[in-house]
Amino acid sequence: MMPNCDPEDFYQLITNMANEPKASHGLIFNTFEDLEGQALATIRQEYYPNIPVFSLGPFHKCGPTTSSSSTSLLSQDQSCISWLNTQAPKSVAYVSFGSAAKIDHAQFLEIAWGLANSGQPFLWVVRHGLVQESDLHDQVLPNGFLEALNERAYVVKWAPQKEVLAHPAVGAFWTHCGWNSTLESICEGVPMICTPCFSDQMVDARFVSDVWKVGLQLEHGIERGEVERTIRRLMVEKEGEEIKERALKLMEKANLSLKEGGSSYQSLDGLVNHILSL
């Protein structure tokens, strides 16, 4: 559930989101047919049979991709790209839980030690307000923690995520599974570790781990041993190789959807024609 949201208000919000589109001239979704074809078919046939539905995603691949074109409201630390340039291919675990999630200090320490004990280099986004008891990462990390890792870790307050995920050094993304982050990871063929926090993230994470099978979910909470094992399952062990292969195949399908003749390309043509017909 969304933080600080009354259950009845949240239910009303979801009800309105389901009912109000019935009065629209069309629905646009940030997805593509090879990713969610079955769900889109259900929406078209059972929920909105009289309304055209257009799957135009992934949206973020349709515009400029430079950091200067970012729509992020937080200042991005570009220094992490220079650090990634020093790392081996597919060796880095990128960790970011988005702009709204909060964790307590005990969970924060379990994440820190799980990452350290995994043996993998990691880039960790510790934004303002992530840890409930403190606002600054240098106040909550154990003394000497980063120094002891001998440059195997890099911590920033915010990262240029699309550039990070596209970087050849990144081999896994530990994410809250917000839809934008999930799509960005899929489009770069980066397998995911899922820790959903609220709202649609729960469903997104289950699709990542159990439907598309391009990631693993932390099923037993945030505990350092579980964190270490999950990172190693994804980045070191044979199970991870199979997940990586599926992630790369899904990336190819995402790219093809946007090319001439692809499903999203054709859907955009359909949207233009629909608008002109109104």
mmCIF file of C-alpha atoms in Angstrom:
data_model
loop_
_atom_site.group_PDB
_atom_site.id
_atom_site.type_symbol
_atom_site.label_atom_id
_atom_site.label_comp_id
_atom_site.label_asym_id
_atom_site.label_seq_id
_atom_site.Cartn_x
_atom_site.Cartn_y
_atom_site.Cartn_z
ATOM 1 C CA MET A 1 0.000 0.000 0.000
ATOM 2 C CA MET A 2 1.127 3.566 -0.580
ATOM 3 C CA PRO A 3 2.766 5.203 2.471
ATOM 4 C CA ASN A 4 0.468 7.214 4.767
ATOM 5 C CA CYS A 5 -2.610 6.347 2.686
ATOM 6 C CA ASP A 6 -5.949 5.526 4.260
ATOM 7 C CA PRO A 7 -7.187 2.111 3.011
ATOM 8 C CA GLU A 8 -10.634 3.457 2.103
ATOM 9 C CA ASP A 9 -9.122 6.383 0.191
ATOM 10 C CA PHE A 10 -6.813 4.015 -1.641
ATOM 11 C CA TYR A 11 -9.716 1.713 -2.557
ATOM 12 C CA GLN A 12 -11.671 4.698 -3.882
ATOM 13 C CA LEU A 13 -8.665 5.785 -5.928
ATOM 14 C CA ILE A 14 -8.394 2.347 -7.559
ATOM 15 C CA THR A 15 -12.166 2.240 -8.177
ATOM 16 C CA ASN A 16 -12.056 5.621 -9.897
ATOM 17 C CA MET A 17 -9.071 4.569 -11.994
ATOM 18 C CA ALA A 18 -11.041 1.544 -13.205
ATOM 19 C CA ASN A 19 -14.328 3.359 -13.904
ATOM 20 C CA GLU A 20 -13.354 6.753 -15.282
ATOM 21 C CA PRO A 21 -11.643 5.439 -18.467
ATOM 22 C CA LYS A 22 -15.047 4.135 -19.619
ATOM 23 C CA ALA A 23 -15.893 7.691 -20.660
ATOM 24 C CA SER A 24 -12.662 8.201 -22.609
ATOM 25 C CA HIS A 25 -11.936 8.021 -26.343
ATOM 26 C CA GLY A 26 -9.029 5.640 -25.828
ATOM 27 C CA LEU A 27 -6.483 4.243 -23.404
ATOM 28 C CA ILE A 28 -2.687 4.475 -23.707
ATOM 29 C CA PHE A 29 -0.420 2.088 -21.795
ATOM 30 C CA ASN A 30 3.317 2.260 -21.222
ATOM 31 C CA THR A 31 3.989 -1.350 -22.161
ATOM 32 C CA PHE A 32 4.375 -3.552 -25.254
ATOM 33 C CA GLU A 33 2.538 -6.562 -26.592
ATOM 34 C CA ASP A 34 5.321 -9.135 -26.125
ATOM 35 C CA LEU A 35 5.545 -8.165 -22.458
ATOM 36 C CA GLU A 36 1.870 -7.960 -21.473
ATOM 37 C CA GLY A 37 -0.091 -9.251 -24.426
ATOM 38 C CA GLN A 38 -2.349 -11.468 -22.325
ATOM 39 C CA ALA A 39 -3.216 -8.677 -19.880
ATOM 40 C CA LEU A 40 -3.850 -6.236 -22.745
ATOM 41 C CA ALA A 41 -6.155 -8.771 -24.413
ATOM 42 C CA THR A 42 -8.130 -9.120 -21.183
ATOM 43 C CA ILE A 43 -8.449 -5.343 -20.858
ATOM 44 C CA ARG A 44 -9.677 -5.062 -24.452
ATOM 45 C CA GLN A 45 -12.140 -7.934 -24.271
ATOM 46 C CA GLU A 46 -13.511 -7.830 -20.724
ATOM 47 C CA TYR A 47 -13.041 -4.352 -19.269
ATOM 48 C CA TYR A 48 -13.120 -1.834 -22.112
ATOM 49 C CA PRO A 49 -14.473 -3.630 -25.204
ATOM 50 C CA ASN A 50 -15.788 -0.378 -26.705
ATOM 51 C CA ILE A 51 -12.650 1.692 -26.174
ATOM 52 C CA PRO A 52 -9.475 1.395 -28.300
ATOM 53 C CA VAL A 53 -6.395 0.425 -26.288
ATOM 54 C CA PHE A 54 -2.909 1.445 -27.429
ATOM 55 C CA SER A 55 0.298 -0.089 -26.066
ATOM 56 C CA LEU A 56 3.025 2.409 -26.979
ATOM 57 C CA GLY A 57 5.836 1.540 -24.582
ATOM 58 C CA PRO A 58 8.508 1.576 -23.515
ATOM 59 C CA PHE A 59 8.030 5.372 -23.391
ATOM 60 C CA HIS A 60 11.540 6.112 -22.124
ATOM 61 C CA LYS A 61 13.075 4.589 -25.270
ATOM 62 C CA CYS A 62 11.179 6.964 -27.543
ATOM 63 C CA GLY A 63 12.884 10.235 -26.553
ATOM 64 C CA PRO A 64 16.381 11.593 -25.868
ATOM 65 C CA THR A 65 18.558 9.310 -23.743
ATOM 66 C CA THR A 66 21.241 11.735 -22.515
ATOM 67 C CA SER A 67 21.519 12.721 -18.867
ATOM 68 C CA SER A 68 20.806 16.340 -19.817
ATOM 69 C CA SER A 69 17.332 15.271 -20.961
ATOM 70 C CA SER A 70 16.473 13.549 -17.671
ATOM 71 C CA THR A 71 13.122 14.355 -16.065
ATOM 72 C CA SER A 72 14.367 13.431 -12.588
ATOM 73 C CA LEU A 73 13.556 15.956 -9.849
ATOM 74 C CA LEU A 74 16.666 14.891 -7.910
ATOM 75 C CA SER A 75 20.208 15.898 -8.777
ATOM 76 C CA GLN A 76 22.015 13.006 -10.465
ATOM 77 C CA ASP A 77 25.554 12.134 -9.416
ATOM 78 C CA GLN A 78 27.399 11.450 -12.665
ATOM 79 C CA SER A 79 30.566 10.400 -10.825
ATOM 80 C CA CYS A 80 29.170 6.877 -10.519
ATOM 81 C CA ILE A 81 29.578 6.422 -14.276
ATOM 82 C CA SER A 82 33.328 7.015 -13.961
ATOM 83 C CA TRP A 83 33.425 4.418 -11.183
ATOM 84 C CA LEU A 84 31.464 1.938 -13.315
ATOM 85 C CA ASN A 85 34.034 2.421 -16.068
ATOM 86 C CA THR A 86 36.623 0.804 -13.767
ATOM 87 C CA GLN A 87 34.562 -2.333 -13.104
ATOM 88 C CA ALA A 88 34.490 -5.655 -14.959
ATOM 89 C CA PRO A 89 31.598 -6.404 -17.333
ATOM 90 C CA LYS A 90 28.369 -7.599 -15.673
ATOM 91 C CA SER A 91 30.012 -7.563 -12.241
ATOM 92 C CA VAL A 92 28.182 -4.710 -10.472
ATOM 93 C CA ALA A 93 24.953 -4.942 -8.494
ATOM 94 C CA TYR A 94 23.041 -1.667 -8.824
ATOM 95 C CA VAL A 95 20.752 -0.954 -5.858
ATOM 96 C CA SER A 96 18.025 1.684 -5.885
ATOM 97 C CA PHE A 97 14.589 1.682 -4.275
ATOM 98 C CA GLY A 98 13.143 4.687 -6.091
ATOM 99 C CA SER A 99 12.109 8.085 -4.805
ATOM 100 C CA ALA A 100 9.411 7.217 -2.243
ATOM 101 C CA ALA A 101 10.304 4.008 -0.386
ATOM 102 C CA LYS A 102 11.515 4.131 3.222
ATOM 103 C CA ILE A 103 13.375 1.528 5.268
ATOM 104 C CA ASP A 104 14.360 1.459 8.919
ATOM 105 C CA HIS A 105 17.936 1.569 10.147
ATOM 106 C CA ALA A 106 18.052 -2.145 10.955
ATOM 107 C CA GLN A 107 17.019 -3.028 7.373
ATOM 108 C CA PHE A 108 19.575 -0.567 6.051
ATOM 109 C CA LEU A 109 22.372 -2.330 7.937
ATOM 110 C CA GLU A 110 21.202 -5.752 6.725
ATOM 111 C CA ILE A 111 21.337 -4.469 3.138
ATOM 112 C CA ALA A 112 24.792 -3.013 3.694
ATOM 113 C CA TRP A 113 26.282 -6.197 5.126
ATOM 114 C CA GLY A 114 24.488 -8.437 2.632
ATOM 115 C CA LEU A 115 25.947 -6.418 -0.237
ATOM 116 C CA ALA A 116 29.398 -6.455 1.327
ATOM 117 C CA ASN A 117 29.334 -10.200 2.035
ATOM 118 C CA SER A 118 28.189 -11.047 -1.507
ATOM 119 C CA GLY A 119 31.652 -10.342 -2.842
ATOM 120 C CA GLN A 120 30.226 -8.386 -5.791
ATOM 121 C CA PRO A 121 30.980 -4.712 -6.496
ATOM 122 C CA PHE A 122 27.898 -2.581 -5.914
ATOM 123 C CA LEU A 123 26.541 0.859 -6.703
ATOM 124 C CA TRP A 124 24.030 1.883 -4.045
ATOM 125 C CA VAL A 125 21.614 4.826 -4.199
ATOM 126 C CA VAL A 126 20.997 6.120 -0.675
ATOM 127 C CA ARG A 127 18.798 9.121 -1.290
ATOM 128 C CA HIS A 128 17.662 11.756 1.177
ATOM 129 C CA GLY A 129 14.929 10.251 3.356
ATOM 130 C CA LEU A 130 15.494 6.582 2.454
ATOM 131 C CA VAL A 131 16.459 5.641 6.010
ATOM 132 C CA GLN A 132 13.760 6.657 8.458
ATOM 133 C CA GLU A 133 16.060 7.550 11.352
ATOM 134 C CA SER A 134 18.534 9.584 9.304
ATOM 135 C CA ASP A 135 18.731 11.668 6.147
ATOM 136 C CA LEU A 136 22.402 11.291 5.243
ATOM 137 C CA HIS A 137 24.041 8.005 4.258
ATOM 138 C CA ASP A 138 27.345 8.917 5.886
ATOM 139 C CA GLN A 139 25.553 9.053 9.229
ATOM 140 C CA VAL A 140 23.999 5.595 9.009
ATOM 141 C CA LEU A 141 26.667 3.455 7.357
ATOM 142 C CA PRO A 142 28.926 1.679 9.856
ATOM 143 C CA ASN A 143 32.193 3.468 10.567
ATOM 144 C CA GLY A 144 34.841 2.444 8.048
ATOM 145 C CA PHE A 145 32.350 0.396 6.012
ATOM 146 C CA LEU A 146 33.181 1.843 2.586
ATOM 147 C CA GLU A 147 36.890 2.076 3.301
ATOM 148 C CA ALA A 148 37.030 -1.612 4.244
ATOM 149 C CA LEU A 149 35.534 -2.569 0.877
ATOM 150 C CA ASN A 150 38.519 -1.015 -0.898
ATOM 151 C CA GLU A 151 36.612 0.719 -3.725
ATOM 152 C CA ARG A 152 34.374 -2.308 -4.327
ATOM 153 C CA ALA A 153 31.410 -0.121 -3.397
ATOM 154 C CA TYR A 154 30.137 3.262 -4.521
ATOM 155 C CA VAL A 155 27.336 5.146 -2.758
ATOM 156 C CA VAL A 156 25.472 8.130 -4.222
ATOM 157 C CA LYS A 157 22.380 10.108 -3.249
ATOM 158 C CA TRP A 158 20.876 9.711 -6.734
ATOM 159 C CA ALA A 159 22.070 8.126 -9.975
ATOM 160 C CA PRO A 160 21.382 8.618 -13.696
ATOM 161 C CA GLN A 161 19.493 5.341 -13.730
ATOM 162 C CA LYS A 162 19.017 4.828 -17.460
ATOM 163 C CA GLU A 163 22.743 5.382 -18.053
ATOM 164 C CA VAL A 164 23.614 3.072 -15.181
ATOM 165 C CA LEU A 165 21.398 0.238 -16.413
ATOM 166 C CA ALA A 166 22.824 0.595 -19.931
ATOM 167 C CA HIS A 167 26.399 0.411 -18.640
ATOM 168 C CA PRO A 168 28.223 -2.851 -19.516
ATOM 169 C CA ALA A 169 29.523 -3.207 -15.941
ATOM 170 C CA VAL A 170 26.030 -3.612 -14.450
ATOM 171 C CA GLY A 171 24.942 -7.227 -14.023
ATOM 172 C CA ALA A 172 21.921 -6.953 -11.709
ATOM 173 C CA PHE A 173 19.438 -4.377 -10.451
ATOM 174 C CA TRP A 174 18.048 -4.599 -6.916
ATOM 175 C CA THR A 175 14.844 -2.601 -7.242
ATOM 176 C CA HIS A 176 11.536 -1.708 -5.589
ATOM 177 C CA CYS A 177 9.886 -2.707 -8.903
ATOM 178 C CA GLY A 178 8.169 0.555 -9.709
ATOM 179 C CA TRP A 179 6.931 0.310 -13.278
ATOM 180 C CA ASN A 180 9.426 2.793 -14.738
ATOM 181 C CA SER A 181 12.371 1.036 -13.093
ATOM 182 C CA THR A 182 11.062 -2.366 -14.149
ATOM 183 C CA LEU A 183 10.707 -1.301 -17.785
ATOM 184 C CA GLU A 184 14.105 0.402 -17.803
ATOM 185 C CA SER A 185 15.744 -2.779 -16.531
ATOM 186 C CA ILE A 186 13.892 -4.966 -19.032
ATOM 187 C CA CYS A 187 14.961 -2.704 -21.896
ATOM 188 C CA GLU A 188 18.629 -3.101 -20.975
ATOM 189 C CA GLY A 189 18.453 -6.842 -20.369
ATOM 190 C CA VAL A 190 19.447 -6.453 -16.699
ATOM 191 C CA PRO A 191 18.038 -9.148 -14.385
ATOM 192 C CA MET A 192 16.395 -7.929 -11.190
ATOM 193 C CA ILE A 193 16.257 -8.586 -7.480
ATOM 194 C CA CYS A 194 12.822 -7.506 -6.278
ATOM 195 C CA THR A 195 11.862 -5.839 -3.005
ATOM 196 C CA PRO A 196 8.440 -4.260 -3.640
ATOM 197 C CA CYS A 197 7.187 -1.731 -1.115
ATOM 198 C CA PHE A 198 3.594 -0.797 -1.980
ATOM 199 C CA SER A 199 0.939 -0.367 -4.655
ATOM 200 C CA ASP A 200 1.576 -1.893 -8.113
ATOM 201 C CA GLN A 201 5.116 -2.857 -7.120
ATOM 202 C CA MET A 202 3.814 -6.072 -5.555
ATOM 203 C CA VAL A 203 2.328 -7.236 -8.853
ATOM 204 C CA ASP A 204 5.299 -5.991 -10.883
ATOM 205 C CA ALA A 205 7.700 -7.985 -8.709
ATOM 206 C CA ARG A 206 5.650 -11.159 -9.047
ATOM 207 C CA PHE A 207 5.629 -10.812 -12.834
ATOM 208 C CA VAL A 208 9.399 -10.238 -12.863
ATOM 209 C CA SER A 209 10.107 -13.331 -10.774
ATOM 210 C CA ASP A 210 7.318 -15.781 -11.674
ATOM 211 C CA VAL A 211 5.888 -14.826 -15.092
ATOM 212 C CA TRP A 212 8.708 -13.337 -17.159
ATOM 213 C CA LYS A 213 11.319 -15.046 -14.922
ATOM 214 C CA VAL A 214 13.902 -12.310 -15.386
ATOM 215 C CA GLY A 215 14.628 -11.834 -11.692
ATOM 216 C CA LEU A 216 14.389 -13.130 -8.150
ATOM 217 C CA GLN A 217 12.266 -11.903 -5.273
ATOM 218 C CA LEU A 218 13.504 -11.548 -1.692
ATOM 219 C CA GLU A 219 10.826 -13.781 -0.216
ATOM 220 C CA HIS A 220 11.900 -13.801 3.428
ATOM 221 C CA GLY A 221 12.481 -10.147 4.172
ATOM 222 C CA ILE A 222 15.669 -8.141 4.260
ATOM 223 C CA GLU A 223 18.275 -10.212 6.083
ATOM 224 C CA ARG A 224 21.979 -10.123 5.269
ATOM 225 C CA GLY A 225 22.337 -13.844 4.615
ATOM 226 C CA GLU A 226 19.300 -13.834 2.318
ATOM 227 C CA VAL A 227 20.627 -10.755 0.525
ATOM 228 C CA GLU A 228 24.026 -12.359 -0.007
ATOM 229 C CA ARG A 229 22.531 -15.640 -1.259
ATOM 230 C CA THR A 230 20.140 -13.912 -3.653
ATOM 231 C CA ILE A 231 22.860 -11.746 -5.186
ATOM 232 C CA ARG A 232 25.081 -14.775 -5.683
ATOM 233 C CA ARG A 233 22.205 -16.837 -7.140
ATOM 234 C CA LEU A 234 21.630 -14.132 -9.726
ATOM 235 C CA MET A 235 25.189 -13.027 -10.488
ATOM 236 C CA VAL A 236 27.406 -16.065 -9.861
ATOM 237 C CA GLU A 237 25.490 -19.331 -9.991
ATOM 238 C CA LYS A 238 24.103 -21.244 -12.989
ATOM 239 C CA GLU A 239 20.526 -20.238 -12.146
ATOM 240 C CA GLY A 240 21.544 -16.653 -12.812
ATOM 241 C CA GLU A 241 22.839 -17.494 -16.280
ATOM 242 C CA GLU A 242 19.418 -18.801 -17.293
ATOM 243 C CA ILE A 243 17.735 -15.677 -15.909
ATOM 244 C CA LYS A 244 20.199 -13.458 -17.811
ATOM 245 C CA GLU A 245 19.406 -15.281 -21.058
ATOM 246 C CA ARG A 246 15.683 -14.670 -20.599
ATOM 247 C CA ALA A 247 16.345 -11.019 -19.728
ATOM 248 C CA LEU A 248 18.338 -10.518 -22.941
ATOM 249 C CA LYS A 249 15.607 -12.123 -25.035
ATOM 250 C CA LEU A 250 13.010 -9.834 -23.465
ATOM 251 C CA MET A 251 15.266 -6.853 -24.163
ATOM 252 C CA GLU A 252 15.361 -7.823 -27.837
ATOM 253 C CA LYS A 253 11.566 -7.985 -27.939
ATOM 254 C CA ALA A 254 11.333 -4.532 -26.334
ATOM 255 C CA ASN A 255 13.648 -3.068 -28.960
ATOM 256 C CA LEU A 256 11.783 -4.761 -31.818
ATOM 257 C CA SER A 257 8.441 -3.407 -30.596
ATOM 258 C CA LEU A 258 9.626 0.151 -31.330
ATOM 259 C CA LYS A 259 11.065 -0.529 -34.776
ATOM 260 C CA GLU A 260 9.052 -0.125 -37.977
ATOM 261 C CA GLY A 261 6.529 -2.954 -38.074
ATOM 262 C CA GLY A 262 6.828 -3.601 -34.333
ATOM 263 C CA SER A 263 3.780 -3.724 -32.089
ATOM 264 C CA SER A 264 4.331 -0.341 -30.406
ATOM 265 C CA TYR A 265 5.211 1.274 -33.737
ATOM 266 C CA GLN A 266 1.978 -0.023 -35.244
ATOM 267 C CA SER A 267 0.019 0.976 -32.152
ATOM 268 C CA LEU A 268 1.303 4.557 -32.470
ATOM 269 C CA ASP A 269 0.105 4.636 -36.074
ATOM 270 C CA GLY A 270 -3.248 3.384 -34.841
ATOM 271 C CA LEU A 271 -3.400 6.118 -32.208
ATOM 272 C CA VAL A 272 -2.651 8.841 -34.739
ATOM 273 C CA ASN A 273 -5.348 7.557 -37.084
ATOM 274 C CA HIS A 274 -7.788 7.297 -34.193
ATOM 275 C CA ILE A 275 -7.160 10.907 -33.113
ATOM 276 C CA LEU A 276 -7.580 12.140 -36.684
ATOM 277 C CA SER A 277 -10.917 10.309 -36.917
ATOM 278 C CA LEU A 278 -12.446 11.969 -33.861
#
